Coordinates of C-alpha atoms in Angstrom, one line a residue:
M23 CA 0.9 31.2 8.3
N24 CA 0.5 30.7 4.6
D25 CA -1.2 28.2 2.3
H26 CA 1.6 25.7 2.6
A27 CA 1.5 25.7 6.4
F28 CA -2.3 25.3 6.5
M29 CA -2.2 22.5 3.9
G30 CA 0.6 20.9 5.9
R31 CA -1.8 20.7 8.9
A32 CA -4.4 19.2 6.6
L33 CA -1.9 16.6 5.5
E34 CA -1.2 15.7 9.2
L35 CA -4.9 15.1 9.6
A36 CA -5.1 13.0 6.5
A37 CA -2.3 10.8 7.8
L38 CA -4.4 9.9 10.8
G39 CA -6.6 7.7 8.6
Q40 CA -3.7 5.7 7.1
Y41 CA -4.8 2.6 8.9
T42 CA -8.6 2.9 8.6
T43 CA -9.8 4.5 5.4
D44 CA -9.3 1.7 2.8
P45 CA -10.6 1.5 0.1
N46 CA -11.0 5.3 0.3
P47 CA -8.1 7.7 0.2
R48 CA -6.6 9.4 3.2
V49 CA -7.9 13.0 3.3
G50 CA -7.6 15.9 5.8
S51 CA -9.1 19.4 5.8
V52 CA -8.9 22.6 7.8
V53 CA -11.1 25.7 7.8
V54 CA -9.2 29.0 8.3
R55 CA -10.7 32.4 9.1
D56 CA -8.6 35.6 9.7
G57 CA -5.4 33.5 9.8
N58 CA -6.7 31.1 12.4
I59 CA -7.8 27.5 12.2
V60 CA -11.4 27.3 13.2
G61 CA -12.3 23.8 12.1
E62 CA -10.4 20.6 11.4
G63 CA -11.4 17.2 10.1
A64 CA -10.1 13.9 8.8
H65 CA -11.7 11.1 6.9
W66 CA -11.7 8.0 9.2
S67 CA -13.4 5.2 7.3
A68 CA -15.4 4.3 4.2
G69 CA -19.0 5.3 4.6
A70 CA -18.1 7.9 7.3
P71 CA -18.3 11.7 6.6
H72 CA -15.5 13.1 4.5
A73 CA -12.8 15.3 6.0
E74 CA -14.2 18.6 4.8
I75 CA -17.6 17.7 6.4
H76 CA -16.0 17.2 9.8
A77 CA -14.1 20.5 9.4
L78 CA -17.2 22.5 8.4
Q79 CA -19.1 21.1 11.3
A80 CA -16.4 22.0 13.7
A81 CA -16.2 25.5 12.3
G82 CA -19.9 26.1 12.3
D83 CA -21.0 29.7 11.3
L84 CA -17.3 30.7 11.2
A85 CA -17.0 28.7 7.9
R86 CA -18.9 31.5 6.0
G87 CA -16.4 33.4 4.0
A88 CA -13.5 31.3 5.3
T89 CA -10.8 29.5 3.4
V90 CA -11.0 25.7 3.4
Y91 CA -7.9 23.6 2.8
I92 CA -8.4 20.0 1.5
T93 CA -5.8 17.5 0.5
L94 CA -8.0 15.9 -2.2
E95 CA -10.6 17.5 -4.5
P96 CA -14.0 17.5 -2.9
C97 CA -16.4 15.0 -4.4
S98 CA -19.2 16.1 -6.6
H99 CA -21.2 12.9 -6.8
H100 CA -23.5 10.8 -4.5
G101 CA -21.7 7.8 -3.2
R102 CA -22.1 6.5 0.4
T103 CA -22.2 10.2 1.4
P104 CA -23.6 13.3 -0.3
P105 CA -21.4 15.5 -2.5
C106 CA -18.8 17.5 -0.4
A107 CA -18.8 20.3 -3.1
D108 CA -22.5 20.9 -2.2
A109 CA -21.7 21.1 1.5
L110 CA -19.0 23.7 0.8
L111 CA -21.4 25.8 -1.2
A112 CA -24.1 25.6 1.5
A113 CA -21.6 26.7 4.1
G114 CA -20.8 29.8 2.1
V115 CA -17.0 29.4 2.1
G116 CA -15.1 32.1 0.3
R117 CA -12.1 30.1 -1.0
V118 CA -11.1 26.5 -1.4
V119 CA -7.4 25.4 -1.7
V120 CA -6.9 21.8 -2.9
A121 CA -3.7 19.9 -2.9
M122 CA -4.5 17.5 -5.7
Q123 CA -7.4 16.7 -8.1
D124 CA -9.1 13.4 -7.7
P125 CA -7.1 10.8 -9.7
N126 CA -10.3 9.0 -10.6
P127 CA -10.7 9.9 -14.3
L128 CA -14.5 9.5 -14.1
V129 CA -14.8 12.4 -11.6
S130 CA -11.5 14.3 -11.7
G131 CA -12.0 18.1 -11.9
R132 CA -15.8 18.0 -11.5
G133 CA -15.8 19.1 -7.9
L134 CA -13.5 22.0 -8.7
E135 CA -15.7 23.0 -11.7
R136 CA -18.8 23.1 -9.5
L137 CA -17.1 25.4 -7.0
R138 CA -15.8 27.7 -9.6
A139 CA -19.1 27.9 -11.4
A140 CA -20.6 29.1 -8.1
G141 CA -18.1 31.9 -7.9
I142 CA -15.8 30.4 -5.2
A143 CA -12.1 31.1 -5.6
V144 CA -10.3 27.8 -6.1
D145 CA -6.5 27.1 -6.0
T146 CA -4.9 23.7 -6.6
G147 CA -1.5 22.1 -6.4
V148 CA -0.4 23.3 -3.0
L149 CA 1.8 20.4 -1.6
E150 CA 0.5 18.2 -4.4
F151 CA 3.4 15.8 -4.2
E152 CA 3.0 15.3 -0.5
A153 CA -0.7 14.7 -0.9
R154 CA -0.1 12.0 -3.5
A155 CA 2.6 10.5 -1.3
L156 CA -0.1 9.8 1.3
N157 CA -2.1 7.8 -1.2
P158 CA 0.3 5.9 -3.5
G159 CA -2.1 2.9 -3.7
F160 CA -5.2 5.0 -4.4
V161 CA -3.4 7.0 -7.1
R162 CA -2.0 3.7 -8.6
R163 CA -5.4 2.0 -8.6
M164 CA -7.3 4.9 -10.1
H165 CA -4.8 5.2 -13.0
S166 CA -3.9 1.5 -13.7
G167 CA -6.6 -0.6 -11.9
R168 CA -3.8 -2.2 -9.8
P169 CA -2.6 -1.7 -6.2
W170 CA 0.7 -0.3 -5.2
V171 CA 3.0 -3.3 -4.5
R172 CA 5.3 -3.0 -1.5
V173 CA 7.6 -6.0 -0.8
K174 CA 8.9 -6.5 2.7
L175 CA 12.0 -8.5 3.2
A176 CA 14.1 -9.1 6.4
S177 CA 17.6 -10.4 6.0
S178 CA 21.0 -10.6 7.6
L179 CA 23.8 -8.3 6.5
D180 CA 24.9 -10.9 4.0
G181 CA 21.5 -11.0 2.4
R182 CA 20.2 -14.3 3.9
T183 CA 16.6 -14.8 5.0
A184 CA 16.6 -18.3 6.5
M185 CA 19.0 -21.1 7.3
A186 CA 19.2 -24.0 4.9
S187 CA 16.8 -25.9 7.1
G188 CA 14.2 -23.1 6.7
E189 CA 14.6 -21.8 10.2
S190 CA 14.0 -18.0 10.2
K191 CA 12.7 -17.0 13.6
W192 CA 13.9 -14.5 14.4
I193 CA 16.2 -12.5 12.1
T194 CA 15.1 -9.1 13.3
G195 CA 14.2 -8.0 16.8
P196 CA 10.9 -7.0 18.5
A197 CA 11.1 -3.3 17.3
A198 CA 11.4 -4.3 13.7
R199 CA 8.6 -6.8 14.0
R200 CA 6.4 -4.2 15.6
D201 CA 7.2 -1.8 12.8
V202 CA 5.9 -4.3 10.3
Q203 CA 2.6 -4.1 12.0
H204 CA 2.3 -0.5 10.6
W205 CA 2.8 -1.6 7.0
R206 CA 0.4 -4.5 7.4
A207 CA -2.2 -2.2 8.9
R208 CA -2.1 0.4 6.1
A209 CA -2.4 -2.3 3.4
G210 CA -5.7 -3.4 1.8
A211 CA -4.3 -6.9 1.4
I212 CA -1.2 -9.0 2.4
L213 CA 0.2 -11.4 -0.2
T214 CA 2.2 -14.5 0.5
G215 CA 2.9 -17.9 -1.1
S216 CA 2.1 -21.4 -0.1
G217 CA 5.7 -22.1 0.8
T218 CA 5.7 -19.5 3.5
V219 CA 2.4 -20.9 4.8
L220 CA 3.9 -24.4 4.9
A221 CA 7.3 -23.3 6.4
D222 CA 6.2 -20.7 8.9
D223 CA 2.5 -21.2 9.5
P224 CA 2.0 -17.4 10.0
H225 CA -1.1 -15.5 11.0
L226 CA -0.2 -12.3 9.0
T227 CA -2.7 -10.4 11.0
V228 CA -2.7 -6.8 12.4
R229 CA -2.5 -7.0 16.2
L230 CA -2.4 -3.3 17.1
S231 CA -5.4 -1.0 17.1
P232 CA -5.4 2.3 15.1
A233 CA -4.9 4.2 18.4
E234 CA -1.9 2.1 19.3
L235 CA -0.4 2.4 15.8
L236 CA -0.7 6.2 15.9
A237 CA 0.8 6.3 19.4
D238 CA 3.8 4.5 18.0
R239 CA 4.2 7.4 15.6
G240 CA 4.2 10.0 18.4
I241 CA 0.6 11.0 17.9
D242 CA -1.6 11.4 21.0
P243 CA -4.7 9.3 20.1
T244 CA -6.7 10.9 23.0
R245 CA -6.9 14.1 20.9
Y246 CA -9.1 12.3 18.5
P247 CA -12.2 10.7 20.0
E248 CA -13.0 8.9 16.8
L249 CA -10.2 6.6 17.5
K250 CA -11.5 5.5 20.9
D251 CA -13.5 2.5 19.8
M252 CA -12.2 2.0 16.3
P253 CA -11.6 -1.7 15.7
I254 CA -8.6 -3.3 14.1
R255 CA -9.1 -3.6 10.4
Q256 CA -7.8 -6.9 9.1
P257 CA -6.4 -6.8 5.6
L258 CA -7.4 -9.5 3.2
R259 CA -4.8 -12.3 3.4
V260 CA -4.0 -13.6 -0.1
V261 CA -2.2 -16.9 -0.7
V262 CA -0.8 -17.8 -4.2
D263 CA -1.0 -21.6 -4.3
S264 CA -1.5 -23.1 -7.7
Q265 CA -1.1 -26.7 -6.3
L266 CA -3.4 -26.0 -3.3
Q267 CA -0.9 -27.1 -0.8
M268 CA -2.2 -24.9 2.0
P269 CA -2.9 -27.0 5.1
R270 CA -6.5 -27.2 6.3
G271 CA -5.3 -26.3 9.8
A272 CA -3.2 -23.3 8.8
R273 CA -3.3 -20.5 11.3
L274 CA -3.8 -18.1 8.4
L275 CA -7.4 -19.3 8.3
D276 CA -8.1 -17.8 11.7
G277 CA -8.6 -14.1 12.4
G278 CA -9.8 -12.5 9.1
P279 CA -10.6 -12.9 5.5
V280 CA -8.5 -15.2 3.3
L281 CA -8.3 -15.5 -0.4
V282 CA -6.5 -18.6 -1.9
L283 CA -5.6 -18.2 -5.6
T284 CA -5.1 -21.5 -7.4
S285 CA -5.5 -23.2 -10.8
A286 CA -8.8 -24.0 -12.3
A287 CA -8.3 -27.7 -11.8
R288 CA -7.6 -27.3 -8.1
A289 CA -10.4 -24.9 -7.5
D290 CA -13.0 -27.6 -8.0
S291 CA -11.3 -30.2 -5.8
E292 CA -12.4 -31.6 -2.4
K293 CA -9.4 -29.8 -0.8
A294 CA -10.7 -26.5 -2.1
D295 CA -14.1 -27.3 -0.6
E296 CA -12.5 -28.1 2.8
L297 CA -10.7 -24.7 2.8
R298 CA -14.0 -23.0 1.9
R299 CA -15.6 -24.7 4.9
R300 CA -12.8 -23.2 7.0
G301 CA -13.9 -19.8 5.8
A302 CA -11.4 -19.2 2.9
E303 CA -12.4 -18.0 -0.5
V304 CA -10.8 -20.2 -3.1
T305 CA -10.7 -18.7 -6.6
A306 CA -9.3 -20.0 -9.9
L307 CA -6.8 -17.8 -11.7
A308 CA -5.8 -18.0 -15.3
P309 CA -2.4 -19.4 -16.4
H310 CA 0.4 -16.9 -16.7
A311 CA 0.5 -14.4 -19.5
T312 CA 3.2 -13.9 -22.1
S313 CA 6.0 -11.5 -21.2
D314 CA 4.8 -8.7 -23.5
T315 CA 1.6 -8.3 -21.4
L316 CA 3.4 -8.0 -18.1
G317 CA 5.1 -4.9 -16.7
Q318 CA 3.0 -2.6 -18.9
L319 CA 1.4 -0.7 -16.1
H320 CA 4.3 -0.9 -13.7
G321 CA 7.6 0.7 -14.4
R322 CA 6.1 3.6 -16.4
G323 CA 7.6 6.3 -14.3
P324 CA 5.9 9.2 -12.5
E325 CA 4.7 10.7 -15.8
G326 CA 2.6 7.5 -16.4
L327 CA 0.5 8.3 -13.3
G328 CA 0.5 12.1 -13.5
I329 CA 2.7 12.3 -10.4
P330 CA 5.1 15.2 -10.1
E331 CA 8.8 14.7 -9.8
P332 CA 10.0 13.9 -6.2
V333 CA 11.0 16.8 -3.9
A334 CA 13.6 16.9 -1.2
S335 CA 12.5 15.1 2.0
D336 CA 12.8 18.3 4.0
A337 CA 9.9 19.7 2.0
L338 CA 7.7 17.4 4.1
G339 CA 8.2 19.9 7.0
G340 CA 6.2 19.4 10.2
F341 CA 4.2 16.4 9.0
Q342 CA 7.2 14.2 8.1
G343 CA 7.0 10.9 9.9
Q344 CA 3.2 11.1 10.4
G345 CA 2.3 9.3 7.2
A346 CA 3.4 11.7 4.6
E347 CA 5.9 9.7 2.5
E348 CA 7.8 10.4 -0.7
L349 CA 6.3 8.8 -3.7
A350 CA 7.9 7.9 -7.0
V351 CA 6.2 5.5 -9.4
T352 CA 8.9 3.5 -11.0
G353 CA 9.9 0.0 -11.8
W354 CA 11.7 -2.1 -14.3
A355 CA 10.2 -3.8 -17.2
A356 CA 10.7 -7.6 -17.5
D357 CA 12.7 -8.3 -20.6
Q358 CA 12.5 -12.1 -20.1
P359 CA 9.9 -14.4 -18.5
P360 CA 10.9 -16.3 -15.4
D361 CA 13.1 -19.4 -16.1
A362 CA 10.8 -22.3 -17.2
G363 CA 11.0 -25.3 -15.0
R364 CA 12.7 -23.4 -12.2
Q365 CA 11.9 -24.9 -8.8
D366 CA 11.0 -21.9 -6.6
D367 CA 10.8 -22.8 -2.9
E368 CA 7.3 -21.6 -2.6
L369 CA 6.2 -20.3 -6.0
T370 CA 4.9 -23.4 -7.8
V371 CA 2.8 -20.9 -9.8
M372 CA 5.8 -20.1 -11.9
T373 CA 7.1 -23.6 -12.3
G374 CA 6.2 -27.0 -13.8
E375 CA 3.8 -27.5 -16.6
Q376 CA 2.5 -24.5 -18.6
D377 CA -1.1 -24.9 -17.3
S378 CA 0.0 -25.0 -13.6
R379 CA 1.4 -21.4 -13.6
L380 CA -0.6 -18.5 -12.5
D381 CA -0.4 -15.0 -13.8
L382 CA 0.9 -12.6 -11.1
S383 CA -0.2 -9.7 -13.3
A384 CA -3.7 -11.1 -13.1
V385 CA -3.4 -11.3 -9.3
L386 CA -2.8 -7.5 -9.2
D387 CA -5.7 -6.9 -11.6
L388 CA -8.0 -9.0 -9.4
L389 CA -7.0 -7.2 -6.2
G390 CA -7.4 -3.8 -7.9
E391 CA -11.0 -4.8 -8.8
R392 CA -11.6 -5.6 -5.2
G393 CA -10.5 -2.1 -4.1
V394 CA -7.1 -2.9 -2.7
N395 CA -5.0 0.2 -2.8
E396 CA -1.7 -1.0 -1.2
L397 CA -0.6 -4.6 -1.4
H398 CA 1.9 -5.6 1.3
V399 CA 4.0 -8.7 0.3
E400 CA 5.5 -11.0 3.0
A401 CA 6.8 -14.0 1.2
G402 CA 9.9 -16.1 0.6
S403 CA 12.5 -15.7 -2.1
G404 CA 10.4 -17.5 -4.7
L405 CA 7.4 -15.2 -4.8
A406 CA 9.4 -12.0 -4.1
G407 CA 11.8 -13.0 -6.9
A408 CA 9.1 -13.6 -9.3
L409 CA 7.5 -10.2 -8.7
A410 CA 10.9 -8.6 -9.2
R411 CA 11.6 -10.6 -12.4
W412 CA 8.2 -9.5 -13.9
G413 CA 8.8 -5.9 -12.9
L414 CA 5.7 -5.8 -10.6
V415 CA 7.4 -4.3 -7.5
D416 CA 6.7 -0.6 -6.8
E417 CA 8.5 -0.3 -3.5
W418 CA 11.0 -2.4 -1.5
L419 CA 10.9 -2.5 2.3
F420 CA 14.1 -4.0 3.7
Y421 CA 15.0 -4.8 7.3
L422 CA 18.7 -5.6 7.7
A423 CA 19.7 -7.3 11.0
P424 CA 23.2 -7.0 12.5
C425 CA 24.1 -10.6 11.9
L426 CA 25.7 -12.9 9.3
M427 CA 24.1 -16.2 8.4
G428 CA 26.6 -17.7 6.0
S429 CA 26.7 -18.9 2.5
G430 CA 24.6 -22.0 3.1
A431 CA 21.6 -19.9 4.2
R432 CA 18.7 -19.0 1.8
P433 CA 19.0 -15.9 -0.3
L434 CA 16.9 -12.8 -0.3
L435 CA 15.5 -13.3 -3.8
D436 CA 15.3 -16.2 -6.2
W437 CA 16.3 -14.1 -9.1
P438 CA 19.2 -15.5 -11.2
L439 CA 21.3 -12.7 -12.8
Q440 CA 24.4 -13.5 -14.7
Q441 CA 26.0 -10.3 -15.6
M442 CA 26.5 -6.8 -14.0
A443 CA 24.5 -5.3 -16.8
E444 CA 21.5 -7.3 -15.6
R445 CA 21.6 -5.9 -12.1
A446 CA 18.6 -4.1 -10.8
E447 CA 19.5 -0.7 -9.3
L448 CA 17.4 0.9 -6.6
D449 CA 16.7 4.5 -5.5
V450 CA 17.0 4.3 -1.7
F451 CA 14.9 7.2 -0.4
A452 CA 14.7 6.4 3.3
C453 CA 17.0 4.9 5.8
D454 CA 16.1 4.5 9.5
W455 CA 17.1 2.5 12.5
V456 CA 14.3 0.4 14.0
G457 CA 15.7 -1.1 17.1
D458 CA 18.9 -2.7 16.0
A459 CA 17.7 -3.3 12.5
L460 CA 18.4 -0.9 9.6
R461 CA 15.2 -0.2 7.6
L462 CA 15.7 0.8 4.0
R463 CA 12.9 1.9 1.6
A464 CA 13.7 1.9 -2.1
Y465 CA 12.1 2.3 -5.5
P466 CA 13.2 0.1 -8.4
L467 CA 14.8 2.2 -11.1
P468 CA 13.6 1.8 -14.7
A469 CA 15.8 -0.6 -16.7
S470 CA 16.8 2.3 -19.0
T471 CA 18.6 4.0 -16.2
V472 CA 20.8 1.0 -15.3

């Protein structure tokens, strides 16, 4: 086996933490001596030992003089845990191979410098693209201060998401709905709009444990005792609701943390206090920004985040499908602001009087400050369309059901485009059957390529 094969195993281990490590990155490590793996480790949760610590402990005395493979640069600072670079030095390892440097500009390269200064051989860049692909949100947040925005939409083959009456249960089958649990579980927050809360009264919770989620991916959870009693991590549920229409009895208020974003005038109302008594955090957000301040951090392309160009999917090798996903950081810049006065079915934040609109860009900034790496969006055509119009979508997650709902049904996006030259083209990088639904994953292409 060579460096790529051992790093591939480290990436498999890193993917085990995809549902549990937030706000930390997903990291794996293996210790190799005389061509054999003598220690393995994964990072499981914030505050727990890092991956290389587990691997060194498993290797014991065999770590001395060995080669250690780590998917992310070892830390060199005291946080919740001691510096991993110091642990590698204390173990007497002979060589360290790192997939990628830490994207945090405050610490990037320092761990590698400490190892090299101590005379340890250090190599970097082995399967770097794949390592970044495991942590699109962490990379995004470290470089821009915002989360990776993934918008999930389920529709019929004619692009409809609900009947004219609003009825939408169920467009897709049980397999697709179970698959959505995986995307919710890996997210730091789930974003929706008040219209979806009013129409569907969803829970938007994660209902599967980390062990169950990994079992769905073909991984035997009994091999990893750390998973045995690991609880379900509920992402922060975020509701964009400038008019504070969210019902006091909404099911969303049960089962985990909820953040309601509204206007300054509504945040001090009696309704806001009632929601707070139900356990929700109600926060005022500034009115929307002008168009030239939006889309500046999204849609800058891979070079804007220091991410290498995509590689062919077969380069993922043995760890494909276990959390190692392709990553391209793209998007389109918004040339025009959303149509003033437009009545979105759920997104009152972008309609009505100037002071009633909320800034979706500021929503991302706020969630980035709170340590959200990946933002999973489950919303109606209004909020999804507004995110698209402003160029704030990093990734689309489509589920296409084998049915037709007719011209009177509601569209996938509220995004009025008049000419072919305005169309938004996508790079579809994954296409899979999930039950009877076709799941497509796509990146928005920059406007300049359309």
